[in-house]
Short mmCIF file of C-alpha atoms in Angstrom, two decimals:
data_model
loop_
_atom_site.label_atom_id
_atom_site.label_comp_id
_atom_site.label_asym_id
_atom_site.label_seq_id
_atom_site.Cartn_x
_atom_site.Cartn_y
_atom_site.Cartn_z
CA UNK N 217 105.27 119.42 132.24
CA UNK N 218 104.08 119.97 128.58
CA UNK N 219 100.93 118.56 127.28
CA UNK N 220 100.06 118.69 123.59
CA UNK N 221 96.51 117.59 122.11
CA UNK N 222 96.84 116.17 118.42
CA UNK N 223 93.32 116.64 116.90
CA UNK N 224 92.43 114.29 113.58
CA UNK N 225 89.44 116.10 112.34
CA UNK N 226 88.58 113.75 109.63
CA UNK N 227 88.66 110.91 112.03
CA UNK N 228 87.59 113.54 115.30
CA UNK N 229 90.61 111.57 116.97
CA UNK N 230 92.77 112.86 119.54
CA UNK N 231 95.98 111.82 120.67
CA UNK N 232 98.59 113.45 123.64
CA UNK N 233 102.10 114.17 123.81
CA UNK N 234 102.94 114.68 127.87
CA UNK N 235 106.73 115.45 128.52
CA UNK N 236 108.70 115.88 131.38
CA UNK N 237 112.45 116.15 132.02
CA UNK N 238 113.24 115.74 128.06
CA UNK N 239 110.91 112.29 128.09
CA UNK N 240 108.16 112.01 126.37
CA UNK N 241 104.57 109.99 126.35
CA UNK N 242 102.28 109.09 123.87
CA UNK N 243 98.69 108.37 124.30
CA UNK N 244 96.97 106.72 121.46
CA UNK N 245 98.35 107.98 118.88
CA UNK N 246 97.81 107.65 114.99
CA UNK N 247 99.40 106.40 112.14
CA UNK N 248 101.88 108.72 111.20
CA UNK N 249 104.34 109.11 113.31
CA UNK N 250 105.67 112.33 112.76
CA UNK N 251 103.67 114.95 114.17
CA UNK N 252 105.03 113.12 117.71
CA UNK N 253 108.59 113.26 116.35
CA UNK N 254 108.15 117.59 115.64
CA UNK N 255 106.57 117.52 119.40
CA UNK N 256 109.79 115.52 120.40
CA UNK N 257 112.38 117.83 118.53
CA UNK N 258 110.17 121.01 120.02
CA UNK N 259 110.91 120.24 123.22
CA UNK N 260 114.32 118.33 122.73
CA UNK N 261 112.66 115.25 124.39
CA UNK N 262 113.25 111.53 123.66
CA UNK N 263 109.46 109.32 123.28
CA UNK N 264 110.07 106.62 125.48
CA UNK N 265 106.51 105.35 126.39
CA UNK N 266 103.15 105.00 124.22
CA UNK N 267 99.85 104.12 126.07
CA UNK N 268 97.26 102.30 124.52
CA UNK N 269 93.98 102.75 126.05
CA UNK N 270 92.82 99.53 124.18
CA UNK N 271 92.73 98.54 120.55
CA UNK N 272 91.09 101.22 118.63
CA UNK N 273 88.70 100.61 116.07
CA UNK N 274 88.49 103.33 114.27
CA UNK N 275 92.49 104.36 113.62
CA UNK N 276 95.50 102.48 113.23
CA UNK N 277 98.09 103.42 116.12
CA UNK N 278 101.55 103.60 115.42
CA UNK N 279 102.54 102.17 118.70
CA UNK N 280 104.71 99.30 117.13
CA UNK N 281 106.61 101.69 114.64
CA UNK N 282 107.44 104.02 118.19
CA UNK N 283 108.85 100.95 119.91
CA UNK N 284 110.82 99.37 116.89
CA UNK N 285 112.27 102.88 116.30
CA UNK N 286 112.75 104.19 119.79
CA UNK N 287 112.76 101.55 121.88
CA UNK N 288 109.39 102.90 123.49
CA UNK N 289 107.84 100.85 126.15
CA UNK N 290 104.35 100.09 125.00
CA UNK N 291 101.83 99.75 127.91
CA UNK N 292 98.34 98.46 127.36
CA UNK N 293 96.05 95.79 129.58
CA UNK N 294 97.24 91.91 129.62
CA UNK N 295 93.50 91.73 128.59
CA UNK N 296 94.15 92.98 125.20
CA UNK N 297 96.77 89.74 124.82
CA UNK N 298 98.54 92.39 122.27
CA UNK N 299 101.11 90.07 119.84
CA UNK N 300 103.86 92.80 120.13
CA UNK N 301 106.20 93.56 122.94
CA UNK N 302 104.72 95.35 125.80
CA UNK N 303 104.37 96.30 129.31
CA UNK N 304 101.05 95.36 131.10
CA UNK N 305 99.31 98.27 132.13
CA UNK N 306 96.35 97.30 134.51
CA UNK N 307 94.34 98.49 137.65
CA UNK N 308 96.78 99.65 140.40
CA UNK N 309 100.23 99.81 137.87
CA UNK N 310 102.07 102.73 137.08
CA UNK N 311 105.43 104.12 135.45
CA UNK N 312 107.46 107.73 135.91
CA UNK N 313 107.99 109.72 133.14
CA UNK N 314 110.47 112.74 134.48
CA UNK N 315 108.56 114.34 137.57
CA UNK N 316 104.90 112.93 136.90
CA UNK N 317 103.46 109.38 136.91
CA UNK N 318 100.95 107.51 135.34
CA UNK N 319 98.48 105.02 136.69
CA UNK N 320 95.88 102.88 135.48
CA UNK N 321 92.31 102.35 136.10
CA UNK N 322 90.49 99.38 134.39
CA UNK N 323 87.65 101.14 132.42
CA UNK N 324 85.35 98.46 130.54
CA UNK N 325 82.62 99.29 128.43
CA UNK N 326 83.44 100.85 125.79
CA UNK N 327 85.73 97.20 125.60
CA UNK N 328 86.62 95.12 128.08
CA UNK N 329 90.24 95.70 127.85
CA UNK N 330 89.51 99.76 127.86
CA UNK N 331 91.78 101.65 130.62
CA UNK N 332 92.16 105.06 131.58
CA UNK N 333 94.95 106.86 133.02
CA UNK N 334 95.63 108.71 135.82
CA UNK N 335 98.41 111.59 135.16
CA UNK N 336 99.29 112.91 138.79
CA UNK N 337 102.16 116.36 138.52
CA UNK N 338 105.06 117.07 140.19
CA UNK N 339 103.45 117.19 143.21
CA UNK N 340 101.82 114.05 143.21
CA UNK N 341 98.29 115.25 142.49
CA UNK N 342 95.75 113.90 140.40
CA UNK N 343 95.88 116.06 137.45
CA UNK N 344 94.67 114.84 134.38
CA UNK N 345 92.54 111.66 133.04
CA UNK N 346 93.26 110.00 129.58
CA UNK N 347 90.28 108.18 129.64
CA UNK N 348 90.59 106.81 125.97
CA UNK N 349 86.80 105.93 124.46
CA UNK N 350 85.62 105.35 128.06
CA UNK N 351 84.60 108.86 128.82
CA UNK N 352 83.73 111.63 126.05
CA UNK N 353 82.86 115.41 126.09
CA UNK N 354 79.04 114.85 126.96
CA UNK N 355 78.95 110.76 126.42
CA UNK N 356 80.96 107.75 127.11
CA UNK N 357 82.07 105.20 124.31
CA UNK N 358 79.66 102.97 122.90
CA UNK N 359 79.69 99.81 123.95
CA UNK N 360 78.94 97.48 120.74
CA UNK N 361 81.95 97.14 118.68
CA UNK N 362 83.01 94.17 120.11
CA UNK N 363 80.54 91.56 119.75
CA UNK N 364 82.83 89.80 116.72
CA UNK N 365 86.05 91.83 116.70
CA UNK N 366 89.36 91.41 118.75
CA UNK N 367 90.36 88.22 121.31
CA UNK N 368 88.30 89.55 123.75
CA UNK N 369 84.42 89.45 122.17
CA UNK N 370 81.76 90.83 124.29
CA UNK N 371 77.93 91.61 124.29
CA UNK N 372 76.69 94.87 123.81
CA UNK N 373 74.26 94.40 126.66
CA UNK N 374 77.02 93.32 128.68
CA UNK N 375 79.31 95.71 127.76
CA UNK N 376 76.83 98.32 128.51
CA UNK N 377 76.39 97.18 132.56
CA UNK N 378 79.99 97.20 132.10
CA UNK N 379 80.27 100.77 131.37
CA UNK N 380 77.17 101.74 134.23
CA UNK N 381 80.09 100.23 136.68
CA UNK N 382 82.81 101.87 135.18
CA UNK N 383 80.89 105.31 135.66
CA UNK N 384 79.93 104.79 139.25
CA UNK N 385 82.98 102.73 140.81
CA UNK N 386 85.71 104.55 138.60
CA UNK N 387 84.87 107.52 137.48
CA UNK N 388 82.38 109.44 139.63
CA UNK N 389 84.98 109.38 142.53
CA UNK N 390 87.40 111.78 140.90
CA UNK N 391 88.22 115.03 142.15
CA UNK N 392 85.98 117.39 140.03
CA UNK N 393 89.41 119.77 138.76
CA UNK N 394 90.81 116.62 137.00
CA UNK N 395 91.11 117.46 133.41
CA UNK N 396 89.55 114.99 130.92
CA UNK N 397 91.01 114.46 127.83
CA UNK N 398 89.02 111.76 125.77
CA UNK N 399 90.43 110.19 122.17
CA UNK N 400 87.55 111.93 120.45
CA UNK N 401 85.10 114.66 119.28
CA UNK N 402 81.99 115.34 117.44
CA UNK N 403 81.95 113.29 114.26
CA UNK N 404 83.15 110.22 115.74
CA UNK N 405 81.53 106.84 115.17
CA UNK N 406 82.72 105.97 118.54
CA UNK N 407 80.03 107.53 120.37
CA UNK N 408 76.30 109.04 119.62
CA UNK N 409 76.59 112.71 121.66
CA UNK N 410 80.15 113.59 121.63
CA UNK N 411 80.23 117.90 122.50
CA UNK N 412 82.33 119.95 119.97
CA UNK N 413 84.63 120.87 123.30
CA UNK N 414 87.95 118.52 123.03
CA UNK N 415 88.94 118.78 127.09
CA UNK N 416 87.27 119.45 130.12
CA UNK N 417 86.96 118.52 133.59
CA UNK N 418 85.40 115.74 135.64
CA UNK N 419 83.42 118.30 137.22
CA UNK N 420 81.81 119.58 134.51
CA UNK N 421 81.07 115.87 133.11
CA UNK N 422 79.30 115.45 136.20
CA UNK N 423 76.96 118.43 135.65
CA UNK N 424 76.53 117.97 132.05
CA UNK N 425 77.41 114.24 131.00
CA UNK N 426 74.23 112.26 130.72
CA UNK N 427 76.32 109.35 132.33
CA UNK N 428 77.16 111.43 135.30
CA UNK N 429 72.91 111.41 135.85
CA UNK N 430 70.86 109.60 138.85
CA UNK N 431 69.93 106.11 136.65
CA UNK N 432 69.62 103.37 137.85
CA UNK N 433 71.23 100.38 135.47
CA UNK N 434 68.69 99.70 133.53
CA UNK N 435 67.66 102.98 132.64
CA UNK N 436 71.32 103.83 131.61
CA UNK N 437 71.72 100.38 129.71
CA UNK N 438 68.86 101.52 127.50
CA UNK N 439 69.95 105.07 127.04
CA UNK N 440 73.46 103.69 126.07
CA UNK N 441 72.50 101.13 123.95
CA UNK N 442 69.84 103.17 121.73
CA UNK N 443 70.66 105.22 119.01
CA UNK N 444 74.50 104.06 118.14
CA UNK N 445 75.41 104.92 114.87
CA UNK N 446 76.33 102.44 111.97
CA UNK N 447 79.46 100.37 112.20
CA UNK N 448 81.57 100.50 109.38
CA UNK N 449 82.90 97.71 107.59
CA UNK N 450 86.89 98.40 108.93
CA UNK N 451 86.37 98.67 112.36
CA UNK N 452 86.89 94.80 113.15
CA UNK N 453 90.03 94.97 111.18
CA UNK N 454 91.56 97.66 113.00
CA UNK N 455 90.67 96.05 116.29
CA UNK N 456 92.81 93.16 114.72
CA UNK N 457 95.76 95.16 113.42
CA UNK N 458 95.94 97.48 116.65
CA UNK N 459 96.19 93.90 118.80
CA UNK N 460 99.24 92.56 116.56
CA UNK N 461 101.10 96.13 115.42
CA UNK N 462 100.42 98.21 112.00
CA UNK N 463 103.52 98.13 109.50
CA UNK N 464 105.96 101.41 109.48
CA UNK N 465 104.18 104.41 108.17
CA UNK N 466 106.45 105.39 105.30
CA UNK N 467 107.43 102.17 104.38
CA UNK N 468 103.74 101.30 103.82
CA UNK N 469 102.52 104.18 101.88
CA UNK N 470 105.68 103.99 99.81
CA UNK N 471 104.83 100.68 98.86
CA UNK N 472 101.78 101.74 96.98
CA UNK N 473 102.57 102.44 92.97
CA UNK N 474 101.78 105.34 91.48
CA UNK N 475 100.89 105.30 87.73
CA UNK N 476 101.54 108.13 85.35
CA UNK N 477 98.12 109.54 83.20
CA UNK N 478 96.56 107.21 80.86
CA UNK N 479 97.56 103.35 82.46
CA UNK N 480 95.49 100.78 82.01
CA UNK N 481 93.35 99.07 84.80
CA UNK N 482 92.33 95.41 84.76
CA UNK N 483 88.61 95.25 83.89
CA UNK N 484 86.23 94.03 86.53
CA UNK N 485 88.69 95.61 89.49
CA UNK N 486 87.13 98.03 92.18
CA UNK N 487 87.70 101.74 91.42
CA UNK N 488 87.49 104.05 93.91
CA UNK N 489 87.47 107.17 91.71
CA UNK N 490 88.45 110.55 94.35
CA UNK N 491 87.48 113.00 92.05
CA UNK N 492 85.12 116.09 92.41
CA UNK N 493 81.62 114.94 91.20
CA UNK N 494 82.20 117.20 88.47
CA UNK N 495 85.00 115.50 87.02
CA UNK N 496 83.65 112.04 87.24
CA UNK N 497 80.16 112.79 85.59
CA UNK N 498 82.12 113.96 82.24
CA UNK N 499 83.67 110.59 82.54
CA UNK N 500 84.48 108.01 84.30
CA UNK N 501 86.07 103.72 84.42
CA UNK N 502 82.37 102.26 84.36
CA UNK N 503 81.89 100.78 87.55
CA UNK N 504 83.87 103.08 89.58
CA UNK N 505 82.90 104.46 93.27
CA UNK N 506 82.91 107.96 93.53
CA UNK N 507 84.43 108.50 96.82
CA UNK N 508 85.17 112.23 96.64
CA UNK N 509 88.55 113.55 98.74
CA UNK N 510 86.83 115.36 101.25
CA UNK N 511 86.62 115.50 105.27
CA UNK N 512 85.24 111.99 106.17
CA UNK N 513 86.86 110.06 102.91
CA UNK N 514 88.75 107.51 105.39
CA UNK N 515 85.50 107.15 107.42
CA UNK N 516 83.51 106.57 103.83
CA UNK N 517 86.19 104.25 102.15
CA UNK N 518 86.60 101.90 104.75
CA UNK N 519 82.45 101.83 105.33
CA UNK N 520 81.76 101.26 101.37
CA UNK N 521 84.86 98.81 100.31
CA UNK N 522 85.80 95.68 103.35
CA UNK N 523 88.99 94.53 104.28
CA UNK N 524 88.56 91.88 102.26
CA UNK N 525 88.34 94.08 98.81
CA UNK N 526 91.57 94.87 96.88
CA UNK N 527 90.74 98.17 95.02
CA UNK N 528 92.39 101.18 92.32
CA UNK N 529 92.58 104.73 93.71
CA UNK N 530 92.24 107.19 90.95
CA UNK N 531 92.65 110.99 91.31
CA UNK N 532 93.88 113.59 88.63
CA UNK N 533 96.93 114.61 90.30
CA UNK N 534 100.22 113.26 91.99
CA UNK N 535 99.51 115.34 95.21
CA UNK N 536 95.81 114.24 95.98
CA UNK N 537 96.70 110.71 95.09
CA UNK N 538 99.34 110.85 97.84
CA UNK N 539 96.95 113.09 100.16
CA UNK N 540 94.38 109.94 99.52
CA UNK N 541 96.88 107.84 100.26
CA UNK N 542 97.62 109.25 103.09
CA UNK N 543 93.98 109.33 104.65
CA UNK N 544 93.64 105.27 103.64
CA UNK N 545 96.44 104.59 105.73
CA UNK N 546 94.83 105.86 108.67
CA UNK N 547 92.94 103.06 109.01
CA UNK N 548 95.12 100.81 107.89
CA UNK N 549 93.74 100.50 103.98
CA UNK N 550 97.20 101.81 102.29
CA UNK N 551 97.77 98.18 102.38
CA UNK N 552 94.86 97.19 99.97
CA UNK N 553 95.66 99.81 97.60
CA UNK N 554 96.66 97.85 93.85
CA UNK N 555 97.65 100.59 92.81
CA UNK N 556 96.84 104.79 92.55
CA UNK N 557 96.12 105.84 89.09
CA UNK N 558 96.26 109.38 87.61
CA UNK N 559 93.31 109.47 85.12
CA UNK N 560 93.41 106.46 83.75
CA UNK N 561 92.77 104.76 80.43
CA UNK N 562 88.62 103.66 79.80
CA UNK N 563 86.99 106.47 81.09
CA UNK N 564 84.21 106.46 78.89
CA UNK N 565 81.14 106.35 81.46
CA UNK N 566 79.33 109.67 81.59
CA UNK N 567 76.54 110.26 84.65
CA UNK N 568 73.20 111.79 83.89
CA UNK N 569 72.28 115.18 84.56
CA UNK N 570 69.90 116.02 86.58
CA UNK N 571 66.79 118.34 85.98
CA UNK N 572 65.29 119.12 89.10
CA UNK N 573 62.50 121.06 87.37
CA UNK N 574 61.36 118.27 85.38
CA UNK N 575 61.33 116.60 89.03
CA UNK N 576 59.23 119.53 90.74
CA UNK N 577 56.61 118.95 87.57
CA UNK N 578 56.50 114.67 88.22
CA UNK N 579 58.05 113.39 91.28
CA UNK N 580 56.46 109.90 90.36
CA UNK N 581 59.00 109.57 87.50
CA UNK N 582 61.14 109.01 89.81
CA UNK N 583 62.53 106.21 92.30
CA UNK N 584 63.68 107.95 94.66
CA UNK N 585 66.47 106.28 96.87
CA UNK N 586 67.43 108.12 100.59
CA UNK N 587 71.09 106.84 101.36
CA UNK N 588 70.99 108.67 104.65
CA UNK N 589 70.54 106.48 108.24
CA UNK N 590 68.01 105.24 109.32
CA UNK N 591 67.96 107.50 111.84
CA UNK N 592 68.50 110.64 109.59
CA UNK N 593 65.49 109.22 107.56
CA UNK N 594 63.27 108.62 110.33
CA UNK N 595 63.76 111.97 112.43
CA UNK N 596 64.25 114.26 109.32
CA UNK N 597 62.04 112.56 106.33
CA UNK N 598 62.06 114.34 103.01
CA UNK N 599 59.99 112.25 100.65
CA UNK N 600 57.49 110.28 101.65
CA UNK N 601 57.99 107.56 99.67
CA UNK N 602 61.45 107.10 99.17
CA UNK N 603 63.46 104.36 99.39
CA UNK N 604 66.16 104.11 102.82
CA UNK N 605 69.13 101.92 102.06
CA UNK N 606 72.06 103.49 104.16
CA UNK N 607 75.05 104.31 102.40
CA UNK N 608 77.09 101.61 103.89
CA UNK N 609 74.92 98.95 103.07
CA UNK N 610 73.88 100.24 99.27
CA UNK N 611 76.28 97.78 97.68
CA UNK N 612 74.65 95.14 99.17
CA UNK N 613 71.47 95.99 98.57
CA UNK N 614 71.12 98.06 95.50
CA UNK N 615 69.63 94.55 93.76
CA UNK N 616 66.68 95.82 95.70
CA UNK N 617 65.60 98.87 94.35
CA UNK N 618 63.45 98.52 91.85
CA UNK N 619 64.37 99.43 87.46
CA UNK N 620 61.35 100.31 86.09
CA UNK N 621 61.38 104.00 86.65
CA UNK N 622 64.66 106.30 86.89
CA UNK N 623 66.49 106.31 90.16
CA UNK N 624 67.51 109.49 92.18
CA UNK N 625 69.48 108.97 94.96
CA UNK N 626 69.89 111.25 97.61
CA UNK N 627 71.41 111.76 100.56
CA UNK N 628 71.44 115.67 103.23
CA UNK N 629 73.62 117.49 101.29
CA UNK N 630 75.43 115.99 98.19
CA UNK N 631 78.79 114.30 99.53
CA UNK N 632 77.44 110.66 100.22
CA UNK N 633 74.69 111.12 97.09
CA UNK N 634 78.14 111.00 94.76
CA UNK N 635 79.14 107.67 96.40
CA UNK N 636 75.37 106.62 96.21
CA UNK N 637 74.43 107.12 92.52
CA UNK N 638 77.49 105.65 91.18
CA UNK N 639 77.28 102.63 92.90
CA UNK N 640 73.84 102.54 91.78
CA UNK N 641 74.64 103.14 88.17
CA UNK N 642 77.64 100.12 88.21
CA UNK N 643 74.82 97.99 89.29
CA UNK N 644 71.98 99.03 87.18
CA UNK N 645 73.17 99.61 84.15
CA UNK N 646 69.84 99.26 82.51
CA UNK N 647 68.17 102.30 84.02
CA UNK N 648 69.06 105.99 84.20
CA UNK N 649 70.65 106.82 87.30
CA UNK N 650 70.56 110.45 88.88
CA UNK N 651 72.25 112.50 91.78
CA UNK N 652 69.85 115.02 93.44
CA UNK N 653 73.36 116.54 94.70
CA UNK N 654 73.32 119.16 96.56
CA UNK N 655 69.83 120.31 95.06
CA UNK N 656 68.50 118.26 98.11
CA UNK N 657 69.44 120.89 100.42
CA UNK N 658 66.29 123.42 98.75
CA UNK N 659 63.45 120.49 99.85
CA UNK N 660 64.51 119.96 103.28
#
């Protein structure tokens, strides 16, 4: 038996690779497809089965592109009502893979359709749990991201007595040396207290998991319920494109032009400019987003533009156009791509520098705008009278910050604050628009 952990860190997603007897599992895994395949030619193993644990929201799963190339079996719950071709995979089923097996437990909370799995060894003995978004390092899934997305729409309350079932009925009677190995870390939206560790055991979930404590089901409603983070605009349509199948990898992100220095883009299109903050304050398309190419861009894009938005990608080089196209595919947003453009023509917009001494001397001058959550804002406030308008929702709402002073926008440590102040500045054109950058980090 081999076991391999595949570890996203830009999405904190992890997927498995279990083989036995030259076959080969797959549990959740993401969009490209060919870290599996290096696994596969490591061990000299054929993939012949992929497990969904439900449809993710937060990745797009190349489940689909393993069965149409390999003939893999996909198994996932009837309950998901997937629209490829599949195997259902519910309470009490099970397959062989080589010497070990695999059997389901119906999980809900996290979804309705969630399941974990049961990996028993060549013995027969309980050995390891892939227990999807059901049960993290130090939390379980949260249990509101279904409420409008997927066939199977649920309450967040309801979800939530769900999971307080799930917990005592499913997962509280496993042996205590089962390994756990969830589908994410620390940084996921997926959950509010995910640990840093990326495995352990039931046992130790039972000592330090708050879900694991003596509450009764309202008390652990509550606790689950408060304090989820934001849900970004993609998650729905992941849910969506994880039920029907994502298109092949390559063929996707090969479908996305790439134009040489100097094109032309359409005026009035959405620009999602990737370049260091640097760059894009000495000029810029006016208008543009500046998503810089950093850990969380996926996470950011796909929170700031909707699957409904069509948008250009521009970067100053073939190789982090392709790295950005890349990360957009993860969740699925190669596909709204019109085009990736190397420094193109029109960049004429220049940002305003900031003087942070002049702000030190009158912090009045200023509108001051803090982009962080609400949650950041309210536990960790920095000036009292700033504005909150979260990140994700500044588009939206940028009409409501007032133009009769300047506006500085600001955000923990200057990565969002770039996003922030140029959306700002393509909507108030009328005003001078500043980023507090990474200055921030000296008044906190």
């Amino acid at each position: 038996m081999n076991i391999k952990q595949f570890y996203d860190e830009g999405l904190a997603h992890a997927s498995y690779a279990i083989e036995s007897e030259g076959l080969i599992a797959l549990v959740d895994p993401g969009r490209n497809p060919n870290p599996y395949y290096d696994f596969a030619e490591t061990y000299g193993g054929k993939i012949v089965a992929v497990i969904e644990t439900h449809p993710h929201a937060d990745f797009v799963s190349s489940h689909l592109e393993f069965h149409q190339n390999e003939d893999a079996t996909i198994y996932v719950s009837k309950l998901v009502e997937a629209d490829y071709p599949h195997s259902s995979f519910d309470e009490g089923d099970s397959f062989k893979l080589g010497k070990l097996s695999f059997h389901a437990l119906h999980t809900p909370g996290h979804s309705p359709d969630s399941i974990s799995v049961i990996l028993k060894d060549e013995n027969g003995k309980d050995y390891a749990l892939f227990s999807g978004d059901t049960l993290f390092i130090g939390d379980v899934g949260r249990p509101d991201l279904r409420e409008k997305a997927g066939n199977m729409k649920a309450q967040r309350k309801e979800l939530a007595q769900m999971m307080y079932k799930t917990v005592q009925t499913k997962l509280k009677p496993l042996s205590d040396d089962i390994i756990v190995y969830p589908a994410h870390g620390a940084g996921s939206l997926c959950g509010k207290n995910l640990s840093d560790e990326r495995q352990s055991t039931i046992g130790e979930q039972r000592e330090n998991n708050w879900a694991f404590g003596d509450l009764d089901e309202k008390s652990f409603v509550n606790s689950l319920l408060e304090g989820q983070p934001y849900i970004p605009k993609y998650f729905s349509y992941d849910v969506d494109m994880n039920k029907t199948g994502a298109p092949a990898y390559k063929r996707s992100i090969s479908r996305v032009g790439i134009w040489s220095e100097g094109a032309s883009i359409s005026e009035g299109s959405l620009i999602i400019d990737a370049r260091k903050k640097e760059a894009f304050a000495e000029g810029h398309i006016p208008g543009s987003i500046n998503i810089m190419n950093g850990a969380k861009f996926e996470t950011w894009l796909g929170s700031i533009v909707s699957p409904e938005e069509h948008f250009f990608l521009v970067s100053d080089s073939i190789a982090e156009l392709e790295d950005l196209i890349n990360k957009a595919s993860k969740i699925g947003y190669e596909q709204l791509i019109k085009a990736a453009v190397i420094n193109p023509k029109g960049m004429s917009a220049r940002e305003s520098s900031f003087n942070v001494d002049e702000f030190k001397t009158n912090p009045d001058k200023f509108t001051i705008v803090d982009i962080r959550s609400r949650d950041e804002n309210h536990n960790s406030p920095i000036f009292e009278k700033a504005m909150n308008i979260p990140l994700q929702e500044l588009r939206e709402r940028t009409v409501e910050i007032p133009d009769e002073k300047p506006i500085l926008v600001h955000c923990a440590g200057g990565y969002r604050s770039a996003a922030g102040s140029s959306i700002v500045a393509g909507q108030k054109q009328n005003v001078e628009v500043f980023d507090f950058s990474e200055e921030i980090k000296n008044f906190q």
